[in-house]
mmCIF file with all atom_site columns, C-alpha atoms in Angstrom:
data_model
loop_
_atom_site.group_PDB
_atom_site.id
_atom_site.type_symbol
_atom_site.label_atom_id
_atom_site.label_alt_id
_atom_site.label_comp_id
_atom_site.label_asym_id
_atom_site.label_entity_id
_atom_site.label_seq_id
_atom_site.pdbx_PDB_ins_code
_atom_site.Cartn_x
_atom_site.Cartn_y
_atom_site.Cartn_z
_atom_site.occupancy
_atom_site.B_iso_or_equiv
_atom_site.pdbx_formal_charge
_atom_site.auth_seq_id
_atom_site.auth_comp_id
_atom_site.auth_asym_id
_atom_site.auth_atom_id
_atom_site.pdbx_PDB_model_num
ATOM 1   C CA . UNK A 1 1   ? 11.333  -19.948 54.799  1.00 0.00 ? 760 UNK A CA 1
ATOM 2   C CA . UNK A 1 2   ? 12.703  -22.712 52.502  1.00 0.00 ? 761 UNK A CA 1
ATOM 3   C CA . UNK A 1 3   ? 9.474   -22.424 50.835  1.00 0.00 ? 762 UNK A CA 1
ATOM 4   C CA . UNK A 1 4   ? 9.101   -19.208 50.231  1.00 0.00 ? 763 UNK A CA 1
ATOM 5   C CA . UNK A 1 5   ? 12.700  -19.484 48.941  1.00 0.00 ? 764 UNK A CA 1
ATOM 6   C CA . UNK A 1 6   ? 11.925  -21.840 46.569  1.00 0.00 ? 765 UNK A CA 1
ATOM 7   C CA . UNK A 1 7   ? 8.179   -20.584 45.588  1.00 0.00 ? 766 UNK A CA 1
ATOM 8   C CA . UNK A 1 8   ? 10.253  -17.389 44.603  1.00 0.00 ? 767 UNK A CA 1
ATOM 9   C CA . UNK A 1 9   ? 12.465  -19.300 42.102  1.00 0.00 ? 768 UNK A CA 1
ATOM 10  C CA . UNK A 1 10  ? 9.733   -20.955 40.695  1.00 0.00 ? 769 UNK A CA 1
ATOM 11  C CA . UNK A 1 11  ? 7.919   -17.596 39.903  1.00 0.00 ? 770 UNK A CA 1
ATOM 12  C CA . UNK A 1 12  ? 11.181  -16.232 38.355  1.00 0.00 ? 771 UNK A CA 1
ATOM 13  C CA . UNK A 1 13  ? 11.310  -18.657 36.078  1.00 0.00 ? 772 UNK A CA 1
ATOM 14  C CA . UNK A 1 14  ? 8.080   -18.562 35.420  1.00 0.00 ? 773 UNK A CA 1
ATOM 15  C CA . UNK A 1 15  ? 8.196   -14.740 34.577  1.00 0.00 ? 774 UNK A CA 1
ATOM 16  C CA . UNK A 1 16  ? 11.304  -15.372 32.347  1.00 0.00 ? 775 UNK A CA 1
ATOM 17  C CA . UNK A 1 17  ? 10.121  -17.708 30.216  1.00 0.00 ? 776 UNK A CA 1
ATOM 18  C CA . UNK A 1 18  ? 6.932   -16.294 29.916  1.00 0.00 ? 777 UNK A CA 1
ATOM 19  C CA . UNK A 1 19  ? 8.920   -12.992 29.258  1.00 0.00 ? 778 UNK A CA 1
ATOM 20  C CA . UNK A 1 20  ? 11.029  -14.543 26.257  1.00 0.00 ? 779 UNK A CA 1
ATOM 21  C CA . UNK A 1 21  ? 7.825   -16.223 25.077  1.00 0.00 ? 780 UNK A CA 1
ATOM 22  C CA . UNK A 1 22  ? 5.873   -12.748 24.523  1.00 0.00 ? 781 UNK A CA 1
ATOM 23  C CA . UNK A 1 23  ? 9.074   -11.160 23.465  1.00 0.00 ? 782 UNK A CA 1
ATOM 24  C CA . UNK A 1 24  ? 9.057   -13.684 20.245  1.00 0.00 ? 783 UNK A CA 1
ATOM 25  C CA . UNK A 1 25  ? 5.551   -13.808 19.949  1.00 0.00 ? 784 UNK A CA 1
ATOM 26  C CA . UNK A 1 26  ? 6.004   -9.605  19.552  1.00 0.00 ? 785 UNK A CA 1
ATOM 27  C CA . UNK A 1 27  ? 8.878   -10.290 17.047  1.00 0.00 ? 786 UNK A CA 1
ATOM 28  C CA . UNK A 1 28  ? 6.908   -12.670 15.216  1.00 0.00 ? 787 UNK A CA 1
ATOM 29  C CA . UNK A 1 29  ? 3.958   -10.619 14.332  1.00 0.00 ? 788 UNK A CA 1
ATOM 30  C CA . UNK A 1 30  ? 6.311   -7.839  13.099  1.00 0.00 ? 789 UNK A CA 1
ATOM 31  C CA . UNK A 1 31  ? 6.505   -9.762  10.195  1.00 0.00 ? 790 UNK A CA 1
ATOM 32  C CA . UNK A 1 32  ? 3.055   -11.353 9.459   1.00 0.00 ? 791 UNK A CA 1
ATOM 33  C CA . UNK A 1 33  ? 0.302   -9.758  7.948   1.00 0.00 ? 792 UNK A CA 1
ATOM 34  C CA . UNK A 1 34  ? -1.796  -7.869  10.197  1.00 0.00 ? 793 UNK A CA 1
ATOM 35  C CA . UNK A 1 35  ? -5.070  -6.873  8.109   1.00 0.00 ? 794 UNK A CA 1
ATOM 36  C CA . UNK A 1 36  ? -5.972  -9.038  5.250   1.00 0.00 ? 795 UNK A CA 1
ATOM 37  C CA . UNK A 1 37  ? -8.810  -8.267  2.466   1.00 0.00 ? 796 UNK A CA 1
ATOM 38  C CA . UNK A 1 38  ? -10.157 -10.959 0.187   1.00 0.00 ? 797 UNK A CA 1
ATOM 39  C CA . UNK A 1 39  ? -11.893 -9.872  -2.602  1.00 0.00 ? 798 UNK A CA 1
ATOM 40  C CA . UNK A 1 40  ? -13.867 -11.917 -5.196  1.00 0.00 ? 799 UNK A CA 1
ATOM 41  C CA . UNK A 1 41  ? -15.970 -10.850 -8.354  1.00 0.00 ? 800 UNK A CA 1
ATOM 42  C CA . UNK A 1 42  ? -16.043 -10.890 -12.300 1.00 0.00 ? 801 UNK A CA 1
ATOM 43  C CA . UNK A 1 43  ? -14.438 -8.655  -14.482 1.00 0.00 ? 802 UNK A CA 1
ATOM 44  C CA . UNK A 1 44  ? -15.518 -8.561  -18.044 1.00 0.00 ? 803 UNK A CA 1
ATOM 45  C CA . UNK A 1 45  ? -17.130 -12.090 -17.805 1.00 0.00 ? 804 UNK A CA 1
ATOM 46  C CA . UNK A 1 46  ? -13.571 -13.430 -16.038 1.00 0.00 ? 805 UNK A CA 1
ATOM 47  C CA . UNK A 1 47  ? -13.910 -14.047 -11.909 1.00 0.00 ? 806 UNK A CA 1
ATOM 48  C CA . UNK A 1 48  ? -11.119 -12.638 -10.310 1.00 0.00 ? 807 UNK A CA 1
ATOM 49  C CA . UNK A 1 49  ? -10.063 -13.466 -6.524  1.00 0.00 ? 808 UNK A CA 1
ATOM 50  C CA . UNK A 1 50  ? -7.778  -10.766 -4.568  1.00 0.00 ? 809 UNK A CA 1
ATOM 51  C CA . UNK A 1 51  ? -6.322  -10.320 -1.857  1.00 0.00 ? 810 UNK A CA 1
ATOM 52  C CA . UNK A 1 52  ? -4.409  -7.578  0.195   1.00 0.00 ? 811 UNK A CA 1
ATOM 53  C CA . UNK A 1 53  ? -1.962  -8.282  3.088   1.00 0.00 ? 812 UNK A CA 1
ATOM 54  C CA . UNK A 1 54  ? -1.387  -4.999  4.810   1.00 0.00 ? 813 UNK A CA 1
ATOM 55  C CA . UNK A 1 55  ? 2.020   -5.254  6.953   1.00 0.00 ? 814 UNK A CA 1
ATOM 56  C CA . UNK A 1 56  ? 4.211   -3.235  9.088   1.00 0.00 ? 815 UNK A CA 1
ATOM 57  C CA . UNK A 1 57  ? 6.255   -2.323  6.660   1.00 0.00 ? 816 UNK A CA 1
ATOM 58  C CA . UNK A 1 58  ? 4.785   -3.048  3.257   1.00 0.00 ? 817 UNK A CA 1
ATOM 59  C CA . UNK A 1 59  ? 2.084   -4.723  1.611   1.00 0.00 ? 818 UNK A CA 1
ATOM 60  C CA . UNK A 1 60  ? 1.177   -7.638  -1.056  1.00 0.00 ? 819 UNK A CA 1
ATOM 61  C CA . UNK A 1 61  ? -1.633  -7.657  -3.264  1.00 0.00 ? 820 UNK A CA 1
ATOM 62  C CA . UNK A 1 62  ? -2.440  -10.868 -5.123  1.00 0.00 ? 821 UNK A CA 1
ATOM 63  C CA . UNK A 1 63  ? -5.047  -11.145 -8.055  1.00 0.00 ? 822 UNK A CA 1
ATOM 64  C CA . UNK A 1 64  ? -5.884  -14.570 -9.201  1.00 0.00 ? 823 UNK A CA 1
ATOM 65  C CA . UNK A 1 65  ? -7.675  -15.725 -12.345 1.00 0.00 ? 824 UNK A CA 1
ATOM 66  C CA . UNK A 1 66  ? -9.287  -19.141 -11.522 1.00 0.00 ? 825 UNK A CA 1
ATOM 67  C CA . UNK A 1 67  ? -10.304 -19.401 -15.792 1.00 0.00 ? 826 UNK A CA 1
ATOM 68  C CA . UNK A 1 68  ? -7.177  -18.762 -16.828 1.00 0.00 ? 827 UNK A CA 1
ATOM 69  C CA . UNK A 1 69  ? -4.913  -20.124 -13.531 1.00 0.00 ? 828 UNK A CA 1
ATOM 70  C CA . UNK A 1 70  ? -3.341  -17.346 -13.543 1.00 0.00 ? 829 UNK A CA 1
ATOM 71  C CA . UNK A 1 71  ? -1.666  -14.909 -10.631 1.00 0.00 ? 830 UNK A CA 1
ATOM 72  C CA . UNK A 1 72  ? -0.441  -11.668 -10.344 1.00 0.00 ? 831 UNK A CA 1
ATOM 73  C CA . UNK A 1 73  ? 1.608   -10.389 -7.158  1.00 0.00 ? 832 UNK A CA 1
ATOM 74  C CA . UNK A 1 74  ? 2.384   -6.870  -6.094  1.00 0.00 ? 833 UNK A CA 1
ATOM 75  C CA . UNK A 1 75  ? 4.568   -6.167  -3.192  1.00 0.00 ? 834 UNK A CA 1
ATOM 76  C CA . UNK A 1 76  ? 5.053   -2.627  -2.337  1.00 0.00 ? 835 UNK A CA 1
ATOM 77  C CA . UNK A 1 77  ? 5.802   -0.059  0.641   1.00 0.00 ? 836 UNK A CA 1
ATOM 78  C CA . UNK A 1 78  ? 3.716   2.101   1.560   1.00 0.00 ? 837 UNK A CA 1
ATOM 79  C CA . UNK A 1 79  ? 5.482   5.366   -0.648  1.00 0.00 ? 838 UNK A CA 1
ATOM 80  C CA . UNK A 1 80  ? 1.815   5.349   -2.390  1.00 0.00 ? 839 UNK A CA 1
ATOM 81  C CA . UNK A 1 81  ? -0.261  5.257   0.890   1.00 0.00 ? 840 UNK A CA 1
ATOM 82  C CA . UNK A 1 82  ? 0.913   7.164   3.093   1.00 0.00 ? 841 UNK A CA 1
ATOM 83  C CA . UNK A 1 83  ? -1.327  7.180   5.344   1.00 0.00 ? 842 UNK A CA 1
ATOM 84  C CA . UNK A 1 84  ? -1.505  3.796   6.202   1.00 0.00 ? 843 UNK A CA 1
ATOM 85  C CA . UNK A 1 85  ? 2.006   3.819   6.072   1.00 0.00 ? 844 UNK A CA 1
ATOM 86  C CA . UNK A 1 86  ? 1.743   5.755   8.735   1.00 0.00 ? 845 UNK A CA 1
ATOM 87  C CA . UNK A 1 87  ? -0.882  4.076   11.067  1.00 0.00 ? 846 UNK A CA 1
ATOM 88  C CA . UNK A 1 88  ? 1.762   1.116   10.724  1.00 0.00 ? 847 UNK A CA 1
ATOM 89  C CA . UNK A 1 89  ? 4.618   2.786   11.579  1.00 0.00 ? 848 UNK A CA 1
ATOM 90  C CA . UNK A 1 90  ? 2.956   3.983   14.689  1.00 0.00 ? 849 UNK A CA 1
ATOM 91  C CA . UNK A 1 91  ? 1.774   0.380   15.238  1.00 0.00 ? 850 UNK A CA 1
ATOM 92  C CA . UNK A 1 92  ? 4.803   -1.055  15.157  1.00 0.00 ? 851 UNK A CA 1
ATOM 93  C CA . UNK A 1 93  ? 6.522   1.497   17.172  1.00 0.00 ? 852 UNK A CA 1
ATOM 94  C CA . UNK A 1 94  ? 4.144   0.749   19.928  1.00 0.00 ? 853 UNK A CA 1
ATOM 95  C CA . UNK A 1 95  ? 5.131   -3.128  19.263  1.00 0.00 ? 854 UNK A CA 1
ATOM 96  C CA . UNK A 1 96  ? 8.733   -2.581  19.323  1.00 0.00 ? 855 UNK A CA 1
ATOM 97  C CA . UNK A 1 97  ? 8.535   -0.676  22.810  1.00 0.00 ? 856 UNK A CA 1
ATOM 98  C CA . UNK A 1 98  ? 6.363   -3.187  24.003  1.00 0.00 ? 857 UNK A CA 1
ATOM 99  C CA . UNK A 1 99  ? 8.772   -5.960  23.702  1.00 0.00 ? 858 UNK A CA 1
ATOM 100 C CA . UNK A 1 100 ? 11.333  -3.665  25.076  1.00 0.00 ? 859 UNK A CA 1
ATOM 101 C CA . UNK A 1 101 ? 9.893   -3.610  28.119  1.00 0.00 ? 860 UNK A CA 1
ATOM 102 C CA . UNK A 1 102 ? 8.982   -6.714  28.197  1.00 0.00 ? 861 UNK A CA 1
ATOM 103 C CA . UNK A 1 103 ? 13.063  -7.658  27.938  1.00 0.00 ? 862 UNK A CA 1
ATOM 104 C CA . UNK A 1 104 ? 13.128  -5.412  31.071  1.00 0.00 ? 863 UNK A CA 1
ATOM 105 C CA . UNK A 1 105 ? 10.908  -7.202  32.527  1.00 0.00 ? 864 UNK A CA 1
ATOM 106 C CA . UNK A 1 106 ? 12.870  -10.471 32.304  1.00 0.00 ? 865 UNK A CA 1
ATOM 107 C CA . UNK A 1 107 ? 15.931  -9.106  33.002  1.00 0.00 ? 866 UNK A CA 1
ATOM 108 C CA . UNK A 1 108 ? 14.689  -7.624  36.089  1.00 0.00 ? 867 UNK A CA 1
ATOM 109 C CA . UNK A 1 109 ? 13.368  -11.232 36.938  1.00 0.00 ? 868 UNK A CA 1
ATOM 110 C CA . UNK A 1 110 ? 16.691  -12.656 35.971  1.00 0.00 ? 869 UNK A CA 1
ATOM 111 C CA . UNK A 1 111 ? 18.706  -10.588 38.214  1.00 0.00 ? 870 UNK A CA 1
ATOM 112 C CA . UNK A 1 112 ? 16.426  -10.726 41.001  1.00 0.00 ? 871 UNK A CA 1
ATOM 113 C CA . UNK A 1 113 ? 15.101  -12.590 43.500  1.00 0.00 ? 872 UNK A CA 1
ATOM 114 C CA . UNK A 1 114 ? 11.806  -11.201 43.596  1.00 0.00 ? 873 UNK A CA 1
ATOM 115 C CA . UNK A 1 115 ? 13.108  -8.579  46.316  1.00 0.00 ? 874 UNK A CA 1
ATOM 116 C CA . UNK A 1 116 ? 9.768   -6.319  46.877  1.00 0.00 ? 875 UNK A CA 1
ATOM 117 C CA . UNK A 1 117 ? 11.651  -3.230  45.488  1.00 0.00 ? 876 UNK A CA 1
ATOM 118 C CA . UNK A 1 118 ? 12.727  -4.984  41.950  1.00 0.00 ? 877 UNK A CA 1
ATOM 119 C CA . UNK A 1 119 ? 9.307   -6.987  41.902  1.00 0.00 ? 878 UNK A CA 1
ATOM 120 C CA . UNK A 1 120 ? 7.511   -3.934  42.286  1.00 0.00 ? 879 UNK A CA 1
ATOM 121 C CA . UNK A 1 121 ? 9.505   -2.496  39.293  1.00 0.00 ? 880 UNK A CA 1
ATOM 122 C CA . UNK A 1 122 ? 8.882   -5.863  37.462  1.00 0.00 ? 881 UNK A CA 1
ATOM 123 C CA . UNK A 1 123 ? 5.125   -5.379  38.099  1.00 0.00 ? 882 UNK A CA 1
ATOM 124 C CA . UNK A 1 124 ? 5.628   -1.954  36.795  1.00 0.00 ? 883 UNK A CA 1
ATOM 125 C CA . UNK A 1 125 ? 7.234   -2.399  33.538  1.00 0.00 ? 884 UNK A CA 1
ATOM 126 C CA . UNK A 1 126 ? 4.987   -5.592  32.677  1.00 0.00 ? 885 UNK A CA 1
ATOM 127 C CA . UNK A 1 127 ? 1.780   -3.190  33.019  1.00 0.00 ? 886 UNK A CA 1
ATOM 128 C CA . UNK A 1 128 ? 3.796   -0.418  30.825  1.00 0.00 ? 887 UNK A CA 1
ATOM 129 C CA . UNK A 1 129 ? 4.613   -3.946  28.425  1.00 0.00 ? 888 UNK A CA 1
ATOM 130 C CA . UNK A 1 130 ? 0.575   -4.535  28.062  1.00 0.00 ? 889 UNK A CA 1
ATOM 131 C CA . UNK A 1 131 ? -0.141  -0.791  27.611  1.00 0.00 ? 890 UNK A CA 1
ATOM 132 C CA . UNK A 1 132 ? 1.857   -0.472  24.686  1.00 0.00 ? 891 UNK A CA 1
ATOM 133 C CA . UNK A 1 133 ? 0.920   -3.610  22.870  1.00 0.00 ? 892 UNK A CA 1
ATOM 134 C CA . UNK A 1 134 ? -2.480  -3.013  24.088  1.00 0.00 ? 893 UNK A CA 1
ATOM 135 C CA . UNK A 1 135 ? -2.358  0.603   22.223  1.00 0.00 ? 894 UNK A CA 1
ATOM 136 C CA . UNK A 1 136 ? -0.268  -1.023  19.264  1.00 0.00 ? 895 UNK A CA 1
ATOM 137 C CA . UNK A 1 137 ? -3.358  -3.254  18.154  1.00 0.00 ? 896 UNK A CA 1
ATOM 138 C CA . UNK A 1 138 ? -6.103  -1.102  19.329  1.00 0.00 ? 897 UNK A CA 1
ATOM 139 C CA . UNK A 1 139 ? -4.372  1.906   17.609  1.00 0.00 ? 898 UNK A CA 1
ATOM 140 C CA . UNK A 1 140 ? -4.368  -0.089  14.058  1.00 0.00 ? 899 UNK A CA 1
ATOM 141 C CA . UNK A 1 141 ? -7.941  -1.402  14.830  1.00 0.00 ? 900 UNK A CA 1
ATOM 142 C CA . UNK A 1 142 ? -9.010  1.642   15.041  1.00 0.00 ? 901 UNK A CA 1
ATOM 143 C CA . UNK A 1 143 ? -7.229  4.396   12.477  1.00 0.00 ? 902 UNK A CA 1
ATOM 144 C CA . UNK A 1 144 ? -6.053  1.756   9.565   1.00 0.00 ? 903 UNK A CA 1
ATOM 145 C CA . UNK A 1 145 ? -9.837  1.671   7.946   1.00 0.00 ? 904 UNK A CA 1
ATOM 146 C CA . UNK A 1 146 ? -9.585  5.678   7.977   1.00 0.00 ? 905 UNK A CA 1
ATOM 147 C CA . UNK A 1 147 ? -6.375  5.626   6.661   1.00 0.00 ? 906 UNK A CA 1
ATOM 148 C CA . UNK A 1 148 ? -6.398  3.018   3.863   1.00 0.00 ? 907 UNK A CA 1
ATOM 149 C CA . UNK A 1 149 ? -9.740  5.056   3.040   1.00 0.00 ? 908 UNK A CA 1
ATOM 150 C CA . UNK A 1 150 ? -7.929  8.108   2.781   1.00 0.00 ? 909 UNK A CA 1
ATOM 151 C CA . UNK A 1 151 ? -5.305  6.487   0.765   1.00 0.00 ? 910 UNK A CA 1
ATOM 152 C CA . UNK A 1 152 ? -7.453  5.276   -2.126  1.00 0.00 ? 911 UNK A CA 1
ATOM 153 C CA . UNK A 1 153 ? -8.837  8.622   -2.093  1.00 0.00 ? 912 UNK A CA 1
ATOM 154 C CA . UNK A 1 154 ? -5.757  9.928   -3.547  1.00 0.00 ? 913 UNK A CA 1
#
């Protein structure tokens, strides 16, 4: 029984520090870029080099003139695409309720100690945690093409 005692502690801590290690790693990429877009080519006789950073809540856009050494930066929100504003909010949202659950789940695993009825809510919540940051990255992987599309239609 000792065992089990201590085979119990050892998987709570376990769960809470993996818990606080997806929690930041969730945090983190909130404020990275998530798509990037490198473009090269020449513009009346002068190669140019961009590149777009799409984020969760805004966007940079960097042209470079290797002839020259010169560089131009534009960061914006997403007032002028709107619908990719949109396919990030979404994203994000998912993100953010993600990582909420995922605080659940390490509180539960904090308070606990592993009793079946709070490890089966524990279980619960970290499949609900994957689901939404599952549907957070496969939701921009799928609509922001569309959507930046769209937007440069406009």
């Amino acid at each position: 029984m000792g065992s089990s005692r201590g085979g119990s502690r050892t998987q709570n801590r376990l769960v809470v520090a993996l818990g606080v290690v997806a929690i930041g790693l969730a945090l983190v990429s909130l404020s990275g870029p998530w798509w990037v877009v490198n473009y090269s080519g020449v513009y009346f006789a002068h190669p140019v080099a961009d590149t777009y950073e799409f984020r969760p809540f805004g966007s940079t856009a960097t042209t470079q003139n290797p002839l020259y050494g010169t560089s131009v930066t534009n960061t914006s929100d997403y007032r002028y695409a709107p619908n990719t504003g949109h396919v990030f909010a979404v994203g994000s949202g998912l993100m953010v309720l993600g990582a909420v659950c995922g605080t659940l789940i390490t509180a539960v695993a904090t308070m606990s100690r592993l009793e079946s009825k709070r490890r089966n809510l524990g279980a619960a919540l970290g499949l609900v945690a994957f689901g939404f940051m599952l549907a957070a990255a496969l939701y921009v992987l799928v609509f922001l093409p569309g959507a930046v599309t769209q937007d440069l239609r406009m």
